[in-house]
Amino acid sequence: MNTAVDALRAIDDHSLANVLETIAYQLRIEAKGNSGIILSEFFHGMFQSVKDVDRIEPCDFAKALTSGKEAAYCALTEPKEGTILLKRK
């Protein structure tokens, strides 16, 4: 995560889409174990949801969170609750 923070300090475009893309990319490069991959997929899913949105509204952010959750679960062949995955009931 420190690498992602350092990368964020180095970018000029601080739009939400660019921030999410930068975080997802850096987390994927530095991923250690399943949790690292799941976290990078979560941010990548969020990025995919907002990459073409000029102005982020609260409903867009909520959709981005849902997209991130779906991407994280899709990254696993047999997702199970525990560690970093949580299921809303």
Short mmCIF file of C-alpha atoms in Angstrom, two decimals:
data_model
loop_
_atom_site.label_atom_id
_atom_site.label_comp_id
_atom_site.label_asym_id
_atom_site.label_seq_id
_atom_site.Cartn_x
_atom_site.Cartn_y
_atom_site.Cartn_z
CA MET A 1 0.00 0.00 0.00
CA ASN A 2 2.94 2.35 0.58
CA THR A 3 3.86 2.04 -3.09
CA ALA A 4 0.33 3.08 -4.05
CA VAL A 5 0.54 6.11 -1.76
CA ASP A 6 3.88 7.07 -3.30
CA ALA A 7 2.42 6.68 -6.80
CA LEU A 8 -0.51 8.93 -5.87
CA ARG A 9 1.89 11.63 -4.76
CA ALA A 10 3.57 11.49 -8.18
CA ILE A 11 0.47 11.88 -10.38
CA ASP A 12 -0.81 15.20 -11.69
CA ASP A 13 -4.40 14.16 -12.46
CA HIS A 14 -6.22 13.59 -9.18
CA SER A 15 -9.57 12.70 -10.71
CA LEU A 16 -11.28 9.80 -8.97
CA ALA A 17 -10.86 7.57 -12.02
CA ASN A 18 -7.13 8.23 -12.25
CA VAL A 19 -6.65 7.77 -8.51
CA LEU A 20 -8.50 4.43 -8.58
CA GLU A 21 -6.59 3.27 -11.66
CA THR A 22 -3.26 4.19 -10.04
CA ILE A 23 -4.14 2.39 -6.81
CA ALA A 24 -5.35 -0.73 -8.65
CA TYR A 25 -2.23 -0.87 -10.81
CA GLN A 26 0.19 -0.40 -7.92
CA LEU A 27 -1.63 -2.91 -5.73
CA ARG A 28 -1.54 -5.47 -8.53
CA ILE A 29 2.21 -4.99 -8.99
CA GLU A 30 2.87 -5.28 -5.25
CA ALA A 31 0.19 -7.90 -4.48
CA LYS A 32 1.18 -10.55 -2.01
CA GLY A 33 -1.16 -13.50 -1.70
CA ASN A 34 -4.88 -13.68 -2.35
CA SER A 35 -5.73 -10.63 -0.26
CA GLY A 36 -3.44 -8.42 -2.34
CA ILE A 37 -4.99 -9.61 -5.60
CA ILE A 38 -8.52 -9.27 -4.22
CA LEU A 39 -7.82 -5.72 -3.06
CA SER A 40 -6.34 -4.73 -6.43
CA GLU A 41 -9.38 -6.21 -8.20
CA PHE A 42 -11.69 -4.26 -5.90
CA PHE A 43 -10.04 -0.97 -6.90
CA HIS A 44 -9.91 -2.02 -10.57
CA GLY A 45 -13.66 -2.72 -10.49
CA MET A 46 -14.28 0.70 -8.97
CA PHE A 47 -12.11 2.30 -11.67
CA GLN A 48 -14.00 0.50 -14.46
CA SER A 49 -17.25 1.88 -13.09
CA VAL A 50 -16.19 5.55 -13.05
CA LYS A 51 -13.61 5.79 -15.83
CA ASP A 52 -16.03 7.46 -18.27
CA VAL A 53 -17.89 9.61 -15.73
CA ASP A 54 -16.95 13.30 -15.80
CA ARG A 55 -18.53 14.24 -12.52
CA ILE A 56 -18.96 11.69 -9.75
CA GLU A 57 -22.28 11.85 -7.93
CA PRO A 58 -23.02 9.86 -4.74
CA CYS A 59 -24.97 7.28 -6.76
CA ASP A 60 -21.94 6.85 -9.06
CA PHE A 61 -19.71 6.24 -6.06
CA ALA A 62 -22.18 3.69 -4.69
CA LYS A 63 -22.16 1.90 -8.06
CA ALA A 64 -18.36 1.98 -8.04
CA LEU A 65 -18.30 0.28 -4.64
CA THR A 66 -20.67 -2.40 -5.91
CA SER A 67 -18.55 -2.88 -9.04
CA GLY A 68 -15.47 -3.19 -6.86
CA LYS A 69 -17.13 -5.84 -4.71
CA GLU A 70 -18.24 -7.79 -7.79
CA ALA A 71 -14.76 -7.62 -9.32
CA ALA A 72 -13.21 -8.86 -6.10
CA TYR A 73 -15.54 -11.85 -5.98
CA CYS A 74 -15.03 -12.58 -9.70
CA ALA A 75 -11.27 -12.72 -9.14
CA LEU A 76 -11.76 -15.99 -7.25
CA THR A 77 -12.91 -19.31 -8.65
CA GLU A 78 -14.63 -20.23 -5.38
CA PRO A 79 -15.16 -17.07 -3.31
CA LYS A 80 -15.76 -17.70 0.36
CA GLU A 81 -16.35 -15.29 3.19
CA GLY A 82 -13.39 -14.71 5.42
CA THR A 83 -10.11 -12.83 5.35
CA ILE A 84 -10.78 -9.84 3.13
CA LEU A 85 -14.12 -10.91 1.63
CA LEU A 86 -17.26 -9.93 3.50
CA LYS A 87 -20.83 -10.65 2.52
CA ARG A 88 -23.67 -8.26 3.20
CA LYS A 89 -26.78 -9.89 4.60
#
